[in-house]
Tab-separated table of C-alpha atoms in Angstrom:
chain	number	residue	atom	x	y	z
A	28	UNK	CA	80.147	100.231	114.429
A	29	UNK	CA	79.196	96.301	114.748
A	30	UNK	CA	79.038	94.698	117.856
A	31	UNK	CA	82.197	92.578	117.662
A	32	UNK	CA	83.699	95.637	116.439
A	33	UNK	CA	82.489	97.424	119.660
A	34	UNK	CA	83.492	94.636	122.083
A	35	UNK	CA	87.285	94.705	120.656
A	36	UNK	CA	87.401	98.049	120.864
A	37	UNK	CA	86.551	98.154	124.680
A	38	UNK	CA	88.862	95.416	125.234
A	39	UNK	CA	91.540	97.220	123.847
A	40	UNK	CA	90.872	100.347	125.763
A	41	UNK	CA	90.705	98.588	128.964
A	42	UNK	CA	93.623	96.354	128.608
A	43	UNK	CA	95.400	99.244	127.668
A	44	UNK	CA	94.621	100.712	131.188
A	45	UNK	CA	96.179	97.737	132.484
A	46	UNK	CA	99.371	97.388	130.680
A	47	UNK	CA	100.293	101.115	130.858
A	48	UNK	CA	100.056	100.954	134.802
A	49	UNK	CA	101.635	97.699	135.282
A	50	UNK	CA	103.370	96.611	132.406
A	51	UNK	CA	102.602	94.005	129.569
A	52	UNK	CA	104.524	90.929	131.008
A	53	UNK	CA	103.375	91.785	134.700
A	54	UNK	CA	99.427	92.117	133.765
A	55	UNK	CA	97.594	88.684	133.208
A	56	UNK	CA	94.639	88.029	131.402
A	57	UNK	CA	92.705	87.131	134.514
A	58	UNK	CA	92.999	90.814	135.172
A	59	UNK	CA	91.656	92.109	131.918
A	60	UNK	CA	88.732	89.768	132.115
A	61	UNK	CA	88.302	91.676	135.499
A	62	UNK	CA	88.062	94.693	133.695
A	63	UNK	CA	86.018	93.896	130.926
A	64	UNK	CA	83.630	91.547	132.694
A	65	UNK	CA	84.449	89.168	129.966
A	66	UNK	CA	85.030	85.358	130.123
A	67	UNK	CA	88.890	84.355	129.072
A	68	UNK	CA	86.877	82.987	125.572
A	69	UNK	CA	85.392	86.370	124.868
A	70	UNK	CA	88.808	88.035	124.873
A	71	UNK	CA	90.903	84.938	122.644
A	72	UNK	CA	87.646	85.454	119.965
A	73	UNK	CA	89.051	88.959	119.297
A	74	UNK	CA	92.722	88.368	119.775
A	75	UNK	CA	94.969	85.487	119.422
A	76	UNK	CA	97.146	85.482	122.372
A	77	UNK	CA	98.204	88.006	124.960
A	78	UNK	CA	101.237	89.083	123.036
A	79	UNK	CA	98.970	89.908	120.340
A	80	UNK	CA	96.209	91.782	122.437
A	81	UNK	CA	99.417	93.431	124.217
A	82	UNK	CA	100.936	94.820	120.646
A	83	UNK	CA	97.383	95.832	119.778
A	84	UNK	CA	96.810	97.900	123.124
A	85	UNK	CA	100.065	99.153	122.433
A	86	UNK	CA	99.249	100.663	119.048
A	87	UNK	CA	96.060	101.785	120.153
A	88	UNK	CA	97.526	104.222	122.769
A	89	UNK	CA	100.448	104.926	120.542
A	90	UNK	CA	97.954	106.063	117.909
A	91	UNK	CA	95.857	108.035	120.321
A	92	UNK	CA	98.650	109.725	121.866
A	93	UNK	CA	99.976	110.718	117.662
A	94	UNK	CA	96.182	112.245	117.506
A	95	UNK	CA	96.623	114.129	120.689
A	96	UNK	CA	99.714	115.576	119.613
A	97	UNK	CA	98.111	116.425	116.161
A	98	UNK	CA	95.242	117.905	117.944
A	99	UNK	CA	97.158	120.020	120.495
A	100	UNK	CA	99.344	121.272	117.299
A	101	UNK	CA	96.236	122.051	115.199
A	102	UNK	CA	96.308	126.070	114.387
A	103	UNK	CA	99.226	126.619	116.700
A	104	UNK	CA	101.441	129.681	114.768
A	105	UNK	CA	105.232	129.977	115.869
A	106	UNK	CA	107.606	127.729	117.415
A	107	UNK	CA	106.788	128.850	120.897
A	108	UNK	CA	103.169	128.283	120.723
A	109	UNK	CA	103.809	124.810	119.137
A	110	UNK	CA	106.638	124.029	121.860
A	111	UNK	CA	103.846	124.896	124.425
A	112	UNK	CA	101.277	122.826	123.131
A	113	UNK	CA	103.496	119.752	123.384
A	114	UNK	CA	104.411	120.851	127.048
A	115	UNK	CA	100.939	120.667	127.485
A	116	UNK	CA	100.362	116.793	126.477
A	117	UNK	CA	103.116	115.567	128.482
A	118	UNK	CA	101.347	117.749	131.434
A	119	UNK	CA	98.066	116.059	130.696
A	120	UNK	CA	99.803	112.443	130.820
A	121	UNK	CA	100.319	113.450	134.518
A	122	UNK	CA	96.692	114.385	134.977
A	123	UNK	CA	95.866	110.564	133.499
A	124	UNK	CA	94.343	112.023	130.312
A	125	UNK	CA	94.154	110.501	128.077
A	126	UNK	CA	94.689	107.201	130.534
A	127	UNK	CA	96.466	106.605	133.650
A	128	UNK	CA	100.193	105.158	133.809
A	129	UNK	CA	101.944	108.172	132.017
A	130	UNK	CA	103.456	108.344	128.778
A	131	UNK	CA	102.867	104.372	126.656
A	132	UNK	CA	105.842	105.042	124.682
A	133	UNK	CA	108.434	105.150	126.925
A	134	UNK	CA	106.737	102.688	129.334
A	135	UNK	CA	106.868	100.104	126.634
A	136	UNK	CA	110.457	101.258	125.824
A	137	UNK	CA	112.027	100.432	129.161
A	138	UNK	CA	110.081	97.449	129.391
A	139	UNK	CA	110.682	95.937	125.631
A	140	UNK	CA	114.093	94.179	125.064
A	141	UNK	CA	115.489	91.794	122.912
A	142	UNK	CA	113.136	88.899	124.773
A	143	UNK	CA	110.329	90.861	123.394
A	144	UNK	CA	111.074	91.801	119.867
A	145	UNK	CA	107.292	92.724	118.633
A	146	UNK	CA	106.907	95.340	121.738
A	147	UNK	CA	110.162	96.691	121.135
A	148	UNK	CA	110.120	97.090	117.274
A	149	UNK	CA	106.597	98.715	117.830
A	150	UNK	CA	108.047	101.185	120.769
A	151	UNK	CA	110.488	102.212	118.320
A	152	UNK	CA	108.471	103.144	115.706
A	153	UNK	CA	106.008	104.831	118.423
A	154	UNK	CA	109.201	107.044	119.407
A	155	UNK	CA	110.092	107.656	115.937
A	156	UNK	CA	107.016	109.497	115.259
A	157	UNK	CA	107.046	111.376	118.349
A	158	UNK	CA	110.572	112.299	118.122
A	159	UNK	CA	109.455	113.699	114.322
A	160	UNK	CA	106.909	115.794	115.583
A	161	UNK	CA	109.196	117.632	117.800
A	162	UNK	CA	112.357	117.815	115.360
A	163	UNK	CA	109.386	119.269	112.832
A	164	UNK	CA	108.612	121.914	115.105
A	165	UNK	CA	112.062	122.703	115.340
A	166	UNK	CA	112.682	122.814	111.531
A	167	UNK	CA	109.933	124.741	110.786
A	168	UNK	CA	111.203	127.531	113.398
A	169	UNK	CA	114.714	127.269	111.391
A	170	UNK	CA	112.669	127.776	108.218
A	171	UNK	CA	110.442	130.620	109.792
A	172	UNK	CA	113.778	132.075	110.542
A	173	UNK	CA	112.733	131.995	114.529
A	174	UNK	CA	115.647	129.859	115.312
A	175	UNK	CA	119.597	130.008	113.905
A	176	UNK	CA	120.423	128.074	110.811
A	177	UNK	CA	123.297	126.001	112.831
A	178	UNK	CA	120.905	123.938	114.783
A	179	UNK	CA	120.764	120.420	114.296
A	180	UNK	CA	117.110	120.491	114.705
A	181	UNK	CA	116.714	116.210	115.142
A	182	UNK	CA	119.428	116.364	117.992
A	183	UNK	CA	117.517	118.955	119.543
A	184	UNK	CA	114.362	117.466	119.208
A	185	UNK	CA	115.704	114.459	120.976
A	186	UNK	CA	117.038	116.405	123.661
A	187	UNK	CA	113.662	118.151	123.909
A	188	UNK	CA	112.038	114.392	124.111
A	189	UNK	CA	114.430	112.740	126.515
A	190	UNK	CA	113.788	115.709	128.907
A	191	UNK	CA	110.386	115.765	129.012
A	192	UNK	CA	109.876	111.764	129.279
A	193	UNK	CA	112.189	111.824	132.032
A	194	UNK	CA	110.506	114.714	133.899
A	195	UNK	CA	107.171	112.999	133.642
A	196	UNK	CA	108.860	109.799	135.057
A	197	UNK	CA	110.021	111.860	138.083
A	198	UNK	CA	106.682	113.796	138.345
A	199	UNK	CA	104.638	110.743	138.302
A	200	UNK	CA	107.161	109.058	140.656
A	201	UNK	CA	106.503	112.002	143.526
A	202	UNK	CA	103.244	112.626	142.591
A	203	UNK	CA	104.253	116.180	141.738
A	204	UNK	CA	104.138	117.861	138.548
A	205	UNK	CA	107.044	120.419	139.427
A	206	UNK	CA	109.639	118.527	137.711
A	207	UNK	CA	107.858	118.620	134.372
A	208	UNK	CA	107.148	121.832	135.045
A	209	UNK	CA	110.955	122.871	135.482
A	210	UNK	CA	111.834	120.556	132.345
A	211	UNK	CA	109.480	122.638	130.199
A	212	UNK	CA	110.946	125.975	131.603
A	213	UNK	CA	114.914	124.862	131.268
A	214	UNK	CA	113.951	123.934	127.711
A	215	UNK	CA	111.995	126.711	126.740
A	216	UNK	CA	114.827	128.969	128.372
A	217	UNK	CA	117.652	126.911	126.361
A	218	UNK	CA	115.915	126.802	123.340
A	219	UNK	CA	115.410	130.771	123.592
A	220	UNK	CA	119.123	131.008	123.231
A	221	UNK	CA	118.815	129.713	119.773
A	222	UNK	CA	116.108	132.560	119.030
A	223	UNK	CA	116.906	134.851	116.105
A	224	UNK	CA	113.906	137.652	116.803
B	5	UNK	CA	132.415	87.013	154.884
B	6	UNK	CA	130.601	84.160	156.239
B	7	UNK	CA	129.141	81.377	153.909
B	8	UNK	CA	125.671	82.342	155.082
B	9	UNK	CA	126.293	86.275	153.981
B	10	UNK	CA	128.322	84.799	150.626
B	11	UNK	CA	125.365	83.151	149.763
B	12	UNK	CA	122.763	86.038	150.477
B	13	UNK	CA	125.029	88.402	148.746
B	14	UNK	CA	125.188	86.109	145.376
B	15	UNK	CA	121.209	86.040	145.378
B	16	UNK	CA	121.207	89.355	145.753
B	17	UNK	CA	123.609	90.253	143.105
B	18	UNK	CA	121.889	87.716	140.627
B	19	UNK	CA	118.801	88.886	141.097
B	20	UNK	CA	119.493	92.033	140.939
B	21	UNK	CA	120.014	91.792	137.233
B	22	UNK	CA	117.054	89.801	136.732
B	23	UNK	CA	114.856	92.456	138.325
B	24	UNK	CA	116.489	95.572	136.687
B	25	UNK	CA	116.361	94.212	133.262
B	26	UNK	CA	112.625	92.461	133.257
B	27	UNK	CA	110.863	94.125	135.964
B	28	UNK	CA	109.982	93.182	139.731
B	29	UNK	CA	106.513	92.019	139.245
B	30	UNK	CA	107.508	90.377	135.851
B	31	UNK	CA	110.102	88.242	137.299
B	32	UNK	CA	109.532	84.917	139.038
B	33	UNK	CA	111.261	83.255	141.893
B	34	UNK	CA	111.798	80.292	139.378
B	35	UNK	CA	113.947	82.561	137.402
B	36	UNK	CA	115.990	83.465	140.690
B	37	UNK	CA	116.687	79.847	141.269
B	38	UNK	CA	117.783	79.384	137.802
B	39	UNK	CA	120.202	82.225	138.038
B	40	UNK	CA	121.572	81.188	141.387
B	41	UNK	CA	121.417	77.319	140.927
B	42	UNK	CA	119.684	77.434	144.118
B	43	UNK	CA	116.350	75.427	145.508
B	44	UNK	CA	113.511	77.622	146.438
B	45	UNK	CA	114.341	76.605	149.834
B	46	UNK	CA	117.729	77.895	149.715
B	47	UNK	CA	116.806	81.397	148.658
B	48	UNK	CA	113.486	81.594	151.019
B	49	UNK	CA	116.593	80.805	153.800
B	50	UNK	CA	117.999	84.515	153.483
B	51	UNK	CA	114.659	86.263	152.070
B	52	UNK	CA	111.544	85.440	153.772
B	53	UNK	CA	109.460	86.507	150.621
B	54	UNK	CA	110.050	87.689	146.929
B	55	UNK	CA	108.682	91.320	148.085
B	56	UNK	CA	111.542	91.364	150.817
B	57	UNK	CA	114.130	90.055	148.287
B	58	UNK	CA	113.145	92.527	145.546
B	59	UNK	CA	113.343	95.388	147.967
B	60	UNK	CA	116.543	94.347	148.775
B	61	UNK	CA	117.847	93.551	145.887
B	62	UNK	CA	116.481	97.320	144.695
B	63	UNK	CA	118.694	98.849	147.943
B	64	UNK	CA	121.522	96.624	146.529
B	65	UNK	CA	121.811	98.388	143.157
B	66	UNK	CA	120.815	101.572	144.582
B	67	UNK	CA	123.889	101.435	146.932
B	68	UNK	CA	126.086	100.548	144.283
B	69	UNK	CA	124.806	103.418	142.222
B	70	UNK	CA	125.326	105.950	144.995
B	71	UNK	CA	129.072	104.734	145.110
B	72	UNK	CA	129.619	104.887	141.451
B	73	UNK	CA	128.720	108.768	141.430
B	74	UNK	CA	130.648	109.259	144.668
B	75	UNK	CA	133.888	107.193	142.705
B	76	UNK	CA	133.514	109.064	139.522
B	77	UNK	CA	133.361	112.417	141.702
B	78	UNK	CA	136.302	111.773	143.751
B	79	UNK	CA	138.753	114.122	143.083
B	80	UNK	CA	136.939	116.163	140.601
B	81	UNK	CA	137.815	119.901	140.847
B	82	UNK	CA	135.124	122.331	139.345
B	83	UNK	CA	131.850	122.457	137.591
B	84	UNK	CA	132.646	120.896	134.269
B	85	UNK	CA	134.886	118.257	135.782
B	86	UNK	CA	132.036	117.108	138.012
B	87	UNK	CA	128.935	117.402	135.845
B	88	UNK	CA	130.908	115.404	133.078
B	89	UNK	CA	131.571	112.356	136.015
B	90	UNK	CA	127.869	112.453	136.046
B	91	UNK	CA	127.347	112.235	132.666
B	92	UNK	CA	130.418	109.229	132.380
B	93	UNK	CA	127.983	107.228	134.875
B	94	UNK	CA	125.199	107.315	133.048
B	95	UNK	CA	126.977	106.657	129.673
B	96	UNK	CA	128.373	103.385	131.304
B	97	UNK	CA	124.751	102.090	132.242
B	98	UNK	CA	124.236	102.254	128.526
B	99	UNK	CA	127.328	99.818	128.344
B	100	UNK	CA	125.806	97.031	131.182
B	101	UNK	CA	127.987	98.398	133.900
B	102	UNK	CA	127.801	98.126	136.872
B	103	UNK	CA	124.552	96.147	135.434
B	104	UNK	CA	122.445	95.368	132.477
B	105	UNK	CA	119.482	96.812	132.206
B	106	UNK	CA	119.822	100.508	132.502
B	107	UNK	CA	119.307	102.868	135.721
B	108	UNK	CA	117.845	100.813	138.398
B	109	UNK	CA	116.405	103.892	140.105
B	110	UNK	CA	114.382	104.950	137.132
B	111	UNK	CA	113.240	101.570	136.213
B	112	UNK	CA	111.678	101.115	139.691
B	113	UNK	CA	110.323	104.094	139.761
B	114	UNK	CA	108.244	103.567	136.364
B	115	UNK	CA	107.036	100.597	137.963
B	116	UNK	CA	106.349	101.221	141.238
B	117	UNK	CA	103.024	102.744	142.160
B	118	UNK	CA	100.720	102.885	144.858
B	119	UNK	CA	99.896	98.938	144.409
B	120	UNK	CA	103.525	98.620	145.506
B	121	UNK	CA	103.987	100.921	148.222
B	122	UNK	CA	107.669	99.680	149.839
B	123	UNK	CA	109.232	99.757	146.501
B	124	UNK	CA	107.485	103.083	145.644
B	125	UNK	CA	109.088	104.592	148.833
B	126	UNK	CA	112.657	103.022	148.436
B	127	UNK	CA	112.660	104.587	144.761
B	128	UNK	CA	111.883	107.669	145.871
B	129	UNK	CA	114.453	107.608	148.626
B	130	UNK	CA	116.580	106.508	145.646
B	131	UNK	CA	116.034	109.586	143.554
B	132	UNK	CA	116.086	112.339	146.267
B	133	UNK	CA	119.662	110.714	146.740
B	134	UNK	CA	120.735	110.929	143.053
B	135	UNK	CA	118.881	114.306	142.741
B	136	UNK	CA	121.058	115.645	145.427
B	137	UNK	CA	124.240	114.742	143.705
B	138	UNK	CA	123.847	117.026	140.836
B	139	UNK	CA	121.897	119.476	143.133
B	140	UNK	CA	125.164	119.948	145.253
B	141	UNK	CA	127.521	120.318	142.121
B	142	UNK	CA	125.392	123.232	140.900
B	143	UNK	CA	125.679	124.532	144.557
B	144	UNK	CA	129.365	124.041	144.670
B	145	UNK	CA	129.292	125.907	141.276
B	146	UNK	CA	127.562	128.560	142.758
B	147	UNK	CA	129.430	128.988	145.791
B	148	UNK	CA	132.958	128.549	143.678
B	149	UNK	CA	131.570	131.421	141.556
B	150	UNK	CA	131.439	129.716	138.565
B	151	UNK	CA	127.752	129.930	137.800
B	152	UNK	CA	125.726	133.475	138.745
B	153	UNK	CA	124.063	133.515	141.849
B	154	UNK	CA	120.444	133.483	140.813
B	155	UNK	CA	120.252	129.756	139.955
B	156	UNK	CA	117.558	127.431	141.393
B	157	UNK	CA	120.499	124.586	141.882
B	158	UNK	CA	117.765	121.870	142.810
B	159	UNK	CA	115.506	122.471	140.017
B	160	UNK	CA	118.519	122.832	137.887
B	161	UNK	CA	119.593	119.729	139.220
B	162	UNK	CA	116.122	118.005	138.539
B	163	UNK	CA	116.581	119.137	135.341
B	164	UNK	CA	119.821	117.439	134.399
B	165	UNK	CA	118.438	114.555	135.831
B	166	UNK	CA	115.400	114.163	134.360
B	167	UNK	CA	117.214	115.102	130.937
B	168	UNK	CA	119.877	112.172	131.495
B	169	UNK	CA	117.442	109.475	132.626
B	170	UNK	CA	114.747	110.159	129.669
B	171	UNK	CA	118.087	110.119	127.061
B	172	UNK	CA	119.319	106.832	129.051
B	173	UNK	CA	115.893	105.467	128.298
B	174	UNK	CA	116.018	106.335	124.361
B	175	UNK	CA	119.668	104.945	124.031
B	176	UNK	CA	118.504	101.780	125.581
B	177	UNK	CA	115.315	101.832	123.183
B	178	UNK	CA	117.542	102.334	120.395
B	179	UNK	CA	121.011	100.718	121.405
B	180	UNK	CA	122.317	103.705	120.300
B	181	UNK	CA	124.432	106.134	122.944
B	182	UNK	CA	123.389	108.861	120.448
B	183	UNK	CA	121.002	110.076	122.797
B	184	UNK	CA	122.622	110.274	125.880
B	185	UNK	CA	125.742	111.902	124.112
B	186	UNK	CA	123.056	114.322	122.692
B	187	UNK	CA	121.766	115.181	126.048
B	188	UNK	CA	125.049	115.852	127.368
B	189	UNK	CA	125.937	118.284	125.390
B	190	UNK	CA	122.828	120.273	125.213
B	191	UNK	CA	123.003	120.249	129.505
B	192	UNK	CA	126.485	121.592	128.985
B	193	UNK	CA	125.661	123.757	126.821
B	194	UNK	CA	122.713	125.131	128.675
B	195	UNK	CA	124.729	125.493	131.769
B	196	UNK	CA	127.547	127.236	130.250
B	197	UNK	CA	124.764	130.155	129.499
B	198	UNK	CA	124.551	130.385	133.647
B	199	UNK	CA	128.672	130.352	133.742
B	200	UNK	CA	130.129	133.499	135.229
B	201	UNK	CA	133.816	132.847	134.166
């Protein structure tokens, strides 16, 4: 990796931590300067504006999250093993792993609105991909005859994501894993009611 | 209501709309000045600081939300009618009712952390009360022998709140009610699996 590219990655990584914890609009370039130990010019050499840095930092985190899910699911067999792998990624977010501040996708989703259309668009794309991961697990469960045919896999997948994202928010609010663990238990129990074998 | 008190309420109401949509830290006093058509001094006559205004605006919204739930539940009989009343309040948040920007409790919960301890404390108290509403509905369902005795009512109540909050966030992200409606359907179906009659 060339030195310029290394610096760029370092800025993205440290800015991500700030944006994910405190929000894109609420964070200032001076906070990024402090975290990177760079002057303003050193940051703007790599990014045209705070907006560009924000969007690239979001995409950096969204990509990392996607890789996490792919890694967690790699080699997992069967519906329950796969669903538990998804739960584990959510639980790890609570442990500031891969970064502090919780799920970057729901954080950006809650911040972005019509006043910040680029972030809104990128949040939607990232949430689409996250929803797709669980929807596919359910589809595979139906194909592998673990689940009944009558399930609307997209809708059930969205229910999983909604519940886990909401439970992660509660767990972060109280600093207590029990909300995400309870959601996981109930989601698994509910999905069990739709099992064939 | 005295004139001073009227102005104070007007500031709280308009500041709430701004904070709930754009966040407490990301919103400026000049935005509140614009929305209230008051000079800075006119705002600081009623509130000592932006922090005080933020916390009071949050409490104003949290109280309004609590009243919404109480109104929605008033006169409702039986488990399903009560749970549907809670769902309706969530769906209305999607329609900017009682205010735009979604649920103020989860919004503040996601923004607040150790760097903003007062908002964190107030968010926790408001979330406690919200969780308590659904937990009580489930407890009543058990007492009225609609639900099996073995349910952990607090845990199931927390699952309801987690799922509805997460689904509301998705609905707001995509500008589509279907996520909250899907969550409602699945939560009701799951709760049905625990019914006695």
